[in-house]
PDB file of C-alpha atoms and ligand atoms in Angstrom:
ATOM      1  CA  MET A   1       0.000   0.000   0.000  1.00 54.00           C
ATOM      2  CA  THR A   2       1.687   3.215  -1.092  1.00 63.00           C
ATOM      3  CA  THR A   3       1.835   6.157   1.306  1.00 75.00           C
ATOM      4  CA  GLN A   4       0.618   9.673   0.496  1.00 88.00           C
ATOM      5  CA  PRO A   5       3.414  11.752  -0.997  1.00 95.00           C
ATOM      6  CA  GLU A   6       4.786  14.458   1.278  1.00 98.00           C
ATOM      7  CA  ILE A   7       4.945  17.733  -0.698  1.00 97.00           C
ATOM      8  CA  THR A   8       7.048  20.575   0.701  1.00 98.00           C
ATOM      9  CA  ILE A   9       6.928  23.889  -1.163  1.00 98.00           C
ATOM     10  CA  PHE A  10       9.767  26.285  -0.365  1.00 98.00           C
ATOM     11  CA  PRO A  11       9.260  30.036  -1.001  1.00 97.00           C
ATOM     12  CA  ASP A  12      12.246  30.258  -3.356  1.00 97.00           C
ATOM     13  CA  LYS A  13      15.177  28.363  -4.920  1.00 98.00           C
ATOM     14  CA  GLU A  14      17.602  29.358  -2.173  1.00 98.00           C
ATOM     15  CA  GLN A  15      15.338  27.969   0.553  1.00 97.00           C
ATOM     16  CA  LEU A  16      14.751  24.800  -1.484  1.00 98.00           C
ATOM     17  CA  ILE A  17      18.518  24.273  -1.656  1.00 98.00           C
ATOM     18  CA  THR A  18      18.870  24.796   2.101  1.00 97.00           C
ATOM     19  CA  GLY A  19      15.822  22.682   2.923  1.00 97.00           C
ATOM     20  CA  ALA A  20      16.815  19.818   0.617  1.00 98.00           C
ATOM     21  CA  ALA A  21      20.370  19.691   2.025  1.00 98.00           C
ATOM     22  CA  GLU A  22      18.910  19.624   5.545  1.00 97.00           C
ATOM     23  CA  PHE A  23      16.526  16.850   4.458  1.00 98.00           C
ATOM     24  CA  MET A  24      19.408  14.727   3.102  1.00 98.00           C
ATOM     25  CA  ALA A  25      21.530  15.288   6.233  1.00 98.00           C
ATOM     26  CA  ALA A  26      18.601  14.337   8.478  1.00 98.00           C
ATOM     27  CA  ARG A  27      18.009  11.122   6.507  1.00 98.00           C
ATOM     28  CA  ALA A  28      21.719  10.271   6.831  1.00 98.00           C
ATOM     29  CA  VAL A  29      21.829  10.839  10.600  1.00 98.00           C
ATOM     30  CA  GLU A  30      18.590   8.886  11.036  1.00 98.00           C
ATOM     31  CA  ALA A  31      19.744   5.870   9.001  1.00 98.00           C
ATOM     32  CA  ILE A  32      23.184   5.681  10.617  1.00 98.00           C
ATOM     33  CA  ALA A  33      21.596   5.875  14.091  1.00 98.00           C
ATOM     34  CA  ALA A  34      19.075   3.141  13.190  1.00 98.00           C
ATOM     35  CA  ARG A  35      21.158   0.768  11.041  1.00 97.00           C
ATOM     36  CA  GLY A  36      24.777   1.901  11.278  1.00 98.00           C
ATOM     37  CA  ARG A  37      24.905   2.880   7.570  1.00 97.00           C
ATOM     38  CA  TRP A  38      23.298   5.233   5.043  1.00 98.00           C
ATOM     39  CA  SER A  39      22.781   4.107   1.442  1.00 98.00           C
ATOM     40  CA  VAL A  40      21.912   6.963  -0.881  1.00 98.00           C
ATOM     41  CA  ALA A  41      21.480   7.186  -4.652  1.00 98.00           C
ATOM     42  CA  LEU A  42      22.116  10.639  -6.110  1.00 98.00           C
ATOM     43  CA  ALA A  43      20.148  12.241  -8.934  1.00 98.00           C
ATOM     44  CA  GLY A  44      21.815  13.795 -11.934  1.00 98.00           C
ATOM     45  CA  GLY A  45      20.894  16.858 -13.947  1.00 97.00           C
ATOM     46  CA  GLY A  46      21.275  20.485 -12.800  1.00 98.00           C
ATOM     47  CA  THR A  47      18.802  20.971  -9.936  1.00 98.00           C
ATOM     48  CA  PRO A  48      20.640  18.851  -7.300  1.00 98.00           C
ATOM     49  CA  LYS A  49      24.144  20.316  -7.791  1.00 98.00           C
ATOM     50  CA  PRO A  50      23.720  23.312  -5.400  1.00 98.00           C
ATOM     51  CA  ILE A  51      21.931  21.017  -2.939  1.00 98.00           C
ATOM     52  CA  TYR A  52      24.910  18.630  -2.880  1.00 98.00           C
ATOM     53  CA  ALA A  53      27.245  21.621  -2.496  1.00 98.00           C
ATOM     54  CA  ARG A  54      25.226  22.802   0.508  1.00 97.00           C
ATOM     55  CA  LEU A  55      25.325  19.298   2.010  1.00 98.00           C
ATOM     56  CA  ALA A  56      29.126  19.391   1.721  1.00 97.00           C
ATOM     57  CA  GLU A  57      29.272  22.523   3.887  1.00 96.00           C
ATOM     58  CA  ALA A  58      30.528  22.023   7.443  1.00 85.00           C
ATOM     59  CA  ASP A  59      27.275  22.542   9.303  1.00 91.00           C
ATOM     60  CA  HIS A  60      25.780  19.520   7.535  1.00 90.00           C
ATOM     61  CA  ALA A  61      28.829  17.485   6.623  1.00 89.00           C
ATOM     62  CA  ARG A  62      30.194  17.207  10.156  1.00 94.00           C
ATOM     63  CA  ARG A  63      26.896  15.703  11.392  1.00 96.00           C
ATOM     64  CA  ILE A  64      27.400  12.698   9.097  1.00 97.00           C
ATOM     65  CA  ASP A  65      29.868   9.847   9.682  1.00 97.00           C
ATOM     66  CA  TRP A  66      30.873   9.550   6.017  1.00 97.00           C
ATOM     67  CA  THR A  67      32.704   6.283   6.659  1.00 98.00           C
ATOM     68  CA  ARG A  68      29.233   4.773   7.124  1.00 98.00           C
ATOM     69  CA  VAL A  69      27.821   6.140   3.842  1.00 98.00           C
ATOM     70  CA  ASP A  70      27.427   4.250   0.549  1.00 98.00           C
ATOM     71  CA  CYS A  71      26.887   6.621  -2.355  1.00 98.00           C
ATOM     72  CA  PHE A  72      25.243   5.342  -5.529  1.00 98.00           C
ATOM     73  CA  PHE A  73      23.711   6.993  -8.603  1.00 98.00           C
ATOM     74  CA  GLY A  74      20.142   6.698  -9.904  1.00 98.00           C
ATOM     75  CA  ASP A  75      21.324   6.944 -13.474  1.00 98.00           C
ATOM     76  CA  GLU A  76      24.233   7.949 -15.675  1.00 98.00           C
ATOM     77  CA  ARG A  77      24.907   9.282 -19.116  1.00 98.00           C
ATOM     78  CA  CYS A  78      27.130   6.896 -21.098  1.00 98.00           C
ATOM     79  CA  VAL A  79      30.162   9.159 -21.120  1.00 98.00           C
ATOM     80  CA  HIS A  80      33.604   9.186 -19.529  1.00 98.00           C
ATOM     81  CA  PRO A  81      33.583  10.166 -15.794  1.00 98.00           C
ATOM     82  CA  ASP A  82      35.528  13.352 -16.647  1.00 98.00           C
ATOM     83  CA  ASP A  83      32.986  14.378 -19.272  1.00 98.00           C
ATOM     84  CA  ALA A  84      31.010  17.551 -18.426  1.00 98.00           C
ATOM     85  CA  ARG A  85      27.771  15.566 -18.965  1.00 98.00           C
ATOM     86  CA  SER A  86      28.710  12.936 -16.364  1.00 98.00           C
ATOM     87  CA  ASN A  87      26.424  12.805 -13.314  1.00 98.00           C
ATOM     88  CA  TYR A  88      29.320  11.316 -11.351  1.00 98.00           C
ATOM     89  CA  ARG A  89      31.513  14.305 -12.255  1.00 98.00           C
ATOM     90  CA  MET A  90      28.773  16.720 -11.209  1.00 98.00           C
ATOM     91  CA  ALA A  91      28.421  14.988  -7.819  1.00 98.00           C
ATOM     92  CA  ARG A  92      32.182  14.763  -7.380  1.00 98.00           C
ATOM     93  CA  GLU A  93      32.664  18.484  -8.020  1.00 98.00           C
ATOM     94  CA  ALA A  94      29.742  19.488  -5.752  1.00 98.00           C
ATOM     95  CA  LEU A  95      30.018  16.993  -2.882  1.00 98.00           C
ATOM     96  CA  LEU A  96      32.285  13.944  -3.098  1.00 98.00           C
ATOM     97  CA  ASP A  97      35.545  15.917  -3.341  1.00 98.00           C
ATOM     98  CA  PHE A  98      34.654  17.829  -0.151  1.00 97.00           C
ATOM     99  CA  VAL A  99      33.602  15.146   2.341  1.00 97.00           C
ATOM    100  CA  PRO A 100      35.632  12.301   3.915  1.00 97.00           C
ATOM    101  CA  LEU A 101      33.764   9.571   2.037  1.00 98.00           C
ATOM    102  CA  PRO A 102      36.088   6.587   1.461  1.00 98.00           C
ATOM    103  CA  ALA A 103      36.623   5.968  -2.282  1.00 98.00           C
ATOM    104  CA  GLU A 104      35.427   2.390  -1.929  1.00 98.00           C
ATOM    105  CA  ASN A 105      32.071   3.743  -0.668  1.00 98.00           C
ATOM    106  CA  VAL A 106      31.458   5.638  -3.910  1.00 98.00           C
ATOM    107  CA  HIS A 107      29.657   3.327  -6.316  1.00 98.00           C
ATOM    108  CA  ARG A 108      29.520   5.040  -9.685  1.00 98.00           C
ATOM    109  CA  ILE A 109      27.933   3.701 -12.874  1.00 98.00           C
ATOM    110  CA  ARG A 110      30.749   3.105 -15.360  1.00 98.00           C
ATOM    111  CA  GLY A 111      29.337   5.310 -18.102  1.00 98.00           C
ATOM    112  CA  GLU A 112      32.466   4.919 -20.198  1.00 98.00           C
ATOM    113  CA  GLU A 113      31.844   1.189 -20.712  1.00 98.00           C
ATOM    114  CA  ASP A 114      29.370  -0.765 -22.841  1.00 98.00           C
ATOM    115  CA  PRO A 115      25.918   0.230 -21.486  1.00 98.00           C
ATOM    116  CA  ALA A 116      24.642  -3.345 -21.111  1.00 98.00           C
ATOM    117  CA  LEU A 117      27.795  -4.440 -19.271  1.00 98.00           C
ATOM    118  CA  ALA A 118      27.789  -1.311 -17.098  1.00 98.00           C
ATOM    119  CA  ALA A 119      24.157  -1.921 -16.107  1.00 98.00           C
ATOM    120  CA  LEU A 120      24.824  -5.569 -15.241  1.00 98.00           C
ATOM    121  CA  ALA A 121      27.960  -4.692 -13.284  1.00 98.00           C
ATOM    122  CA  TYR A 122      26.026  -2.085 -11.313  1.00 98.00           C
ATOM    123  CA  GLU A 123      23.255  -4.540 -10.487  1.00 96.00           C
ATOM    124  CA  LEU A 124      25.883  -7.031  -9.250  1.00 94.00           C
ATOM    125  CA  GLU A 125      27.533  -4.297  -7.167  1.00 96.00           C
ATOM    126  CA  ILE A 126      24.199  -3.490  -5.518  1.00 96.00           C
ATOM    127  CA  GLN A 127      23.570  -7.210  -4.897  1.00 93.00           C
ATOM    128  CA  ARG A 128      27.081  -7.566  -3.455  1.00 91.00           C
ATOM    129  CA  LEU A 129      26.717  -4.628  -1.094  1.00 91.00           C
ATOM    130  CA  PHE A 130      23.225  -5.434   0.115  1.00 91.00           C
ATOM    131  CA  ARG A 131      23.818  -9.202   0.014  1.00 78.00           C
ATOM    132  CA  ARG A 132      20.225  -9.585  -1.108  1.00 65.00           C
ATOM    133  CA  ALA A 133      18.329 -11.161  -3.966  1.00 62.00           C
ATOM    134  CA  ALA A 134      15.183  -9.105  -3.611  1.00 76.00           C
ATOM    135  CA  PRO A 135      15.377  -5.389  -4.490  1.00 84.00           C
ATOM    136  CA  PRO A 136      17.250  -3.834  -1.538  1.00 91.00           C
ATOM    137  CA  ALA A 137      15.805  -0.875   0.352  1.00 95.00           C
ATOM    138  CA  PHE A 138      18.053   2.103  -0.255  1.00 97.00           C
ATOM    139  CA  ASP A 139      17.709   4.585   2.588  1.00 98.00           C
ATOM    140  CA  LEU A 140      17.263   7.463   0.148  1.00 98.00           C
ATOM    141  CA  ILE A 141      16.971   7.725  -3.615  1.00 98.00           C
ATOM    142  CA  CYS A 142      17.096  11.277  -5.002  1.00 98.00           C
ATOM    143  CA  LEU A 143      15.372  12.087  -8.277  1.00 98.00           C
ATOM    144  CA  GLY A 144      14.742  15.004 -10.591  1.00 98.00           C
ATOM    145  CA  LEU A 145      11.822  15.715 -12.911  1.00 98.00           C
ATOM    146  CA  GLY A 146      12.553  16.265 -16.582  1.00 98.00           C
ATOM    147  CA  ASP A 147      10.566  18.736 -18.707  1.00 96.00           C
ATOM    148  CA  ASN A 148       8.995  15.748 -20.490  1.00 97.00           C
ATOM    149  CA  GLY A 149       8.089  13.923 -17.295  1.00 98.00           C
ATOM    150  CA  HIS A 150      11.099  11.620 -17.219  1.00 98.00           C
ATOM    151  CA  THR A 151      12.958  10.804 -14.010  1.00 98.00           C
ATOM    152  CA  ALA A 152      16.343   9.124 -13.576  1.00 98.00           C
ATOM    153  CA  SER A 153      16.724   7.895 -17.175  1.00 98.00           C
ATOM    154  CA  LEU A 154      13.210   6.521 -17.365  1.00 98.00           C
ATOM    155  CA  PHE A 155      12.022   8.360 -20.489  1.00 98.00           C
ATOM    156  CA  PRO A 156       8.517   8.443 -22.030  1.00 98.00           C
ATOM    157  CA  GLY A 157       7.712   5.480 -24.254  1.00 98.00           C
ATOM    158  CA  THR A 158      10.921   3.555 -23.509  1.00 98.00           C
ATOM    159  CA  ALA A 159      11.218  -0.172 -22.702  1.00 98.00           C
ATOM    160  CA  SER A 160      12.832   0.522 -19.307  1.00 98.00           C
ATOM    161  CA  LEU A 161       9.421   1.726 -18.075  1.00 98.00           C
ATOM    162  CA  ARG A 162       8.016  -1.784 -18.326  1.00 97.00           C
ATOM    163  CA  GLU A 163      10.975  -3.496 -16.624  1.00 98.00           C
ATOM    164  CA  GLN A 164       9.760  -5.613 -13.689  1.00 96.00           C
ATOM    165  CA  ALA A 165      12.751  -7.886 -12.945  1.00 95.00           C
ATOM    166  CA  ARG A 166      15.970  -5.914 -13.498  1.00 96.00           C
ATOM    167  CA  TRP A 167      17.194  -3.271 -11.036  1.00 97.00           C
ATOM    168  CA  VAL A 168      19.454  -1.442 -13.476  1.00 98.00           C
ATOM    169  CA  VAL A 169      19.125  -1.359 -17.271  1.00 98.00           C
ATOM    170  CA  PRO A 170      20.758   0.247 -20.305  1.00 98.00           C
ATOM    171  CA  GLN A 171      18.418   2.515 -22.275  1.00 98.00           C
ATOM    172  CA  TYR A 172      18.949   4.177 -25.640  1.00 98.00           C
ATOM    173  CA  VAL A 173      17.162   7.550 -25.479  1.00 98.00           C
ATOM    174  CA  GLU A 174      16.086   8.692 -28.926  1.00 97.00           C
ATOM    175  CA  VAL A 175      15.404  12.287 -27.890  1.00 95.00           C
ATOM    176  CA  MET A 176      18.942  12.503 -26.470  1.00 96.00           C
ATOM    177  CA  GLN A 177      20.460  10.431 -29.274  1.00 97.00           C
ATOM    178  CA  SER A 178      22.475   8.704 -26.575  1.00 98.00           C
ATOM    179  CA  TRP A 179      22.671   5.738 -24.202  1.00 98.00           C
ATOM    180  CA  ARG A 180      21.913   5.949 -20.517  1.00 98.00           C
ATOM    181  CA  VAL A 181      22.092   3.458 -17.646  1.00 98.00           C
ATOM    182  CA  THR A 182      19.295   3.759 -15.118  1.00 98.00           C
ATOM    183  CA  MET A 183      17.833   2.293 -11.976  1.00 98.00           C
ATOM    184  CA  THR A 184      14.387   0.861 -12.683  1.00 98.00           C
ATOM    185  CA  ALA A 185      11.058   1.585 -10.976  1.00 98.00           C
ATOM    186  CA  PRO A 186      11.047  -1.731  -9.024  1.00 97.00           C
ATOM    187  CA  LEU A 187      14.384  -0.816  -7.408  1.00 97.00           C
ATOM    188  CA  ILE A 188      13.476   2.835  -6.788  1.00 98.00           C
ATOM    189  CA  ASN A 189      10.096   1.848  -5.308  1.00 97.00           C
ATOM    190  CA  ALA A 190      11.784  -0.487  -2.805  1.00 97.00           C
ATOM    191  CA  ALA A 191      13.527   2.473  -1.105  1.00 97.00           C
ATOM    192  CA  ARG A 192      12.743   3.734   2.408  1.00 97.00           C
ATOM    193  CA  HIS A 193      12.696   7.327   1.149  1.00 98.00           C
ATOM    194  CA  VAL A 194      12.455   8.674  -2.397  1.00 98.00           C
ATOM    195  CA  ALA A 195      12.829  12.432  -2.856  1.00 98.00           C
ATOM    196  CA  PHE A 196      12.170  14.530  -5.958  1.00 98.00           C
ATOM    197  CA  PHE A 197      13.935  17.904  -6.048  1.00 98.00           C
ATOM    198  CA  VAL A 198      12.124  20.204  -8.493  1.00 98.00           C
ATOM    199  CA  GLU A 199      12.872  23.821  -9.178  1.00 98.00           C
ATOM    200  CA  GLY A 200      11.606  26.589 -11.463  1.00 98.00           C
ATOM    201  CA  ALA A 201       8.496  27.783 -13.310  1.00 97.00           C
ATOM    202  CA  GLY A 202       9.485  25.666 -16.286  1.00 97.00           C
ATOM    203  CA  LYS A 203       8.555  22.532 -14.340  1.00 97.00           C
ATOM    204  CA  ALA A 204       5.219  23.790 -12.920  1.00 97.00           C
ATOM    205  CA  GLU A 205       2.908  22.339 -15.590  1.00 96.00           C
ATOM    206  CA  MET A 206       4.718  18.998 -15.671  1.00 97.00           C
ATOM    207  CA  LEU A 207       4.646  18.785 -11.871  1.00 98.00           C
ATOM    208  CA  ARG A 208       0.898  19.514 -11.875  1.00 97.00           C
ATOM    209  CA  ARG A 209       0.301  16.774 -14.459  1.00 97.00           C
ATOM    210  CA  VAL A 210       2.459  14.222 -12.600  1.00 97.00           C
ATOM    211  CA  LEU A 211       0.793  14.924  -9.248  1.00 97.00           C
ATOM    212  CA  HIS A 212      -2.777  15.670 -10.256  1.00 96.00           C
ATOM    213  CA  GLY A 213      -3.215  14.580 -13.883  1.00 96.00           C
ATOM    214  CA  PRO A 214      -4.496  11.211 -15.157  1.00 98.00           C
ATOM    215  CA  TYR A 215      -2.228   8.218 -14.443  1.00 98.00           C
ATOM    216  CA  GLU A 216      -0.317   7.697 -17.707  1.00 98.00           C
ATOM    217  CA  PRO A 217       3.195   6.518 -16.769  1.00 98.00           C
ATOM    218  CA  ASP A 218       4.197   5.708 -20.340  1.00 98.00           C
ATOM    219  CA  VAL A 219       3.858   9.448 -21.045  1.00 98.00           C
ATOM    220  CA  LEU A 220       4.780  10.678 -17.522  1.00 98.00           C
ATOM    221  CA  PRO A 221       7.353   8.173 -16.168  1.00 98.00           C
ATOM    222  CA  ALA A 222       7.719  10.085 -12.873  1.00 98.00           C
ATOM    223  CA  GLN A 223       4.254   8.722 -12.027  1.00 98.00           C
ATOM    224  CA  LEU A 224       5.800   5.237 -11.825  1.00 98.00           C
ATOM    225  CA  ILE A 225       7.566   6.266  -8.628  1.00 98.00           C
ATOM    226  CA  GLN A 226       5.355   5.085  -5.777  1.00 97.00           C
ATOM    227  CA  PRO A 227       7.442   3.511  -3.021  1.00 96.00           C
ATOM    228  CA  ALA A 228       5.795   0.271  -1.864  1.00 92.00           C
ATOM    229  CA  GLY A 229       6.603   0.553   1.879  1.00 92.00           C
ATOM    230  CA  GLY A 230       8.612   3.763   1.875  1.00 96.00           C
ATOM    231  CA  GLN A 231       7.873   7.485   1.849  1.00 98.00           C
ATOM    232  CA  LEU A 232       7.725   9.651  -1.269  1.00 98.00           C
ATOM    233  CA  HIS A 233       8.819  13.284  -0.872  1.00 98.00           C
ATOM    234  CA  TRP A 234       8.490  16.209  -3.255  1.00 98.00           C
ATOM    235  CA  LEU A 235      10.758  19.112  -2.320  1.00 98.00           C
ATOM    236  CA  VAL A 236       9.939  21.942  -4.706  1.00 98.00           C
ATOM    237  CA  ASP A 237      10.202  25.695  -4.908  1.00 98.00           C
ATOM    238  CA  ALA A 238       7.148  27.962  -5.223  1.00 98.00           C
ATOM    239  CA  ALA A 239       7.887  28.657  -8.909  1.00 97.00           C
ATOM    240  CA  ALA A 240       7.456  24.949  -9.676  1.00 97.00           C
ATOM    241  CA  GLY A 241       4.931  23.989  -7.057  1.00 93.00           C
ATOM    242  CA  GLY A 242       3.145  27.147  -5.920  1.00 81.00           C
ATOM    243  CA  GLY A 243       0.099  26.352  -8.063  1.00 72.00           C
ATOM    244  CA  GLN A 244      -0.380  22.816  -6.709  1.00 69.00           C
TER     245      GLN A 244
HETATM  246  C1  6PG B 301      19.876  13.068 -15.655  1.00 82.88           C
HETATM  247  C2  6PG B 301      18.912  12.963 -14.521  1.00 82.88           C
HETATM  248  C3  6PG B 301      17.522  13.378 -14.974  1.00 82.88           C
HETATM  249  C4  6PG B 301      17.284  14.721 -14.315  1.00 82.88           C
HETATM  250  C5  6PG B 301      16.131  15.457 -14.981  1.00 82.88           C
HETATM  251  C6  6PG B 301      15.955  16.840 -14.400  1.00 82.88           C
HETATM  252  O1  6PG B 301      20.806  12.294 -15.735  1.00 82.88           O
HETATM  253  O2  6PG B 301      19.711  14.023 -16.415  1.00 82.88           O
HETATM  254  O3  6PG B 301      19.001  11.913 -13.756  1.00 82.88           O
HETATM  255  O4  6PG B 301      16.521  12.504 -14.646  1.00 82.88           O
HETATM  256  O5  6PG B 301      17.011  14.535 -12.951  1.00 82.88           O
HETATM  257  O6  6PG B 301      16.442  15.558 -16.349  1.00 82.88           O
HETATM  258  O7  6PG B 301      17.101  17.561 -14.722  1.00 82.88           O
HETATM  259  P1  6PG B 301      17.310  19.081 -14.225  1.00 82.88           P
HETATM  260  O8  6PG B 301      17.440  19.024 -12.746  1.00 82.88           O
HETATM  261  O9  6PG B 301      18.578  19.487 -14.893  1.00 82.88           O
HETATM  262  O10 6PG B 301      16.110  19.863 -14.658  1.00 82.88           O
END
C-alpha cells in the first residue's frame, strides 16, 4: 500500500537548496543511528548540484559519519567520468571531493563502458553490497523531474518503463540520441525514502500533471515512482509547485 506523498513547497530556490540539504543530512543521521549505515542514490541533472554543495558545507557534513555512507547513482549518461555531462563528475565536483567519504564507498555507474555491461555490473555491485536477492531498500533515492516527465533515465515510451525484474538497465534515449544506464522503478520503489527535487516555473505544468493529472506513466514516467513501503517526498520551490 503506497503512502501519500509528502509535498514541501519552499518560497524560493535558495530555501529549497537549504531545505533539501537539511533533508538529506537528516536522513543520513537517522539511518546511521538506526542501522549503522546510510545508502543513498544521487540524482543527476542540474537541480541537485547546489543542494549537494550545501550538504558538503561544514554545518551539515560534520553531522554525518561519512565512513558509514554508501553513495550510488540513480542513473548515468554513457560518457567518460571526466565528461562535463557525467552525473558522477557533477556529484564529485559538488560533494564527493569535499567530504571524507572513502573511495570504496562511492559506487559510480561506469558510463564509459558498454551500457549493457555497465548496467549488469552495477546490479551485481548493488547485490554484493546489500547481500540480497530481492530489491534492496536504499535509505534514500534522489530524483529530478525532466521537462517531459522523465525521471532518472526513465524516459517516455521507452522499454525501461516496463521493466519488472531488473534493477538497473541500459536505455537508448532517442530524444537525447544517446545511451543511458538507469535504476528501474522496481528498485526505486523499494527504497525507504524517495525524494524529488524540483525547481523553477518551467517545471510547474509537468509537476501539476504528474501529481494531479491522469495516471499515464508511459507518457509521464515520474508517475511510476510510488514507493511500496517507503515514503515519497516532493521538495519543490514555489515557482514549480506554488500552483499545486
Ligand atoms: C539526468 C537525470 C535526470 C534529471 C532530470 C531533471 O541524468 O539528467 O538523472 O533525470 O534529474 O532531467 O534535470 P534538471 O534538474 O537538470 O532539470
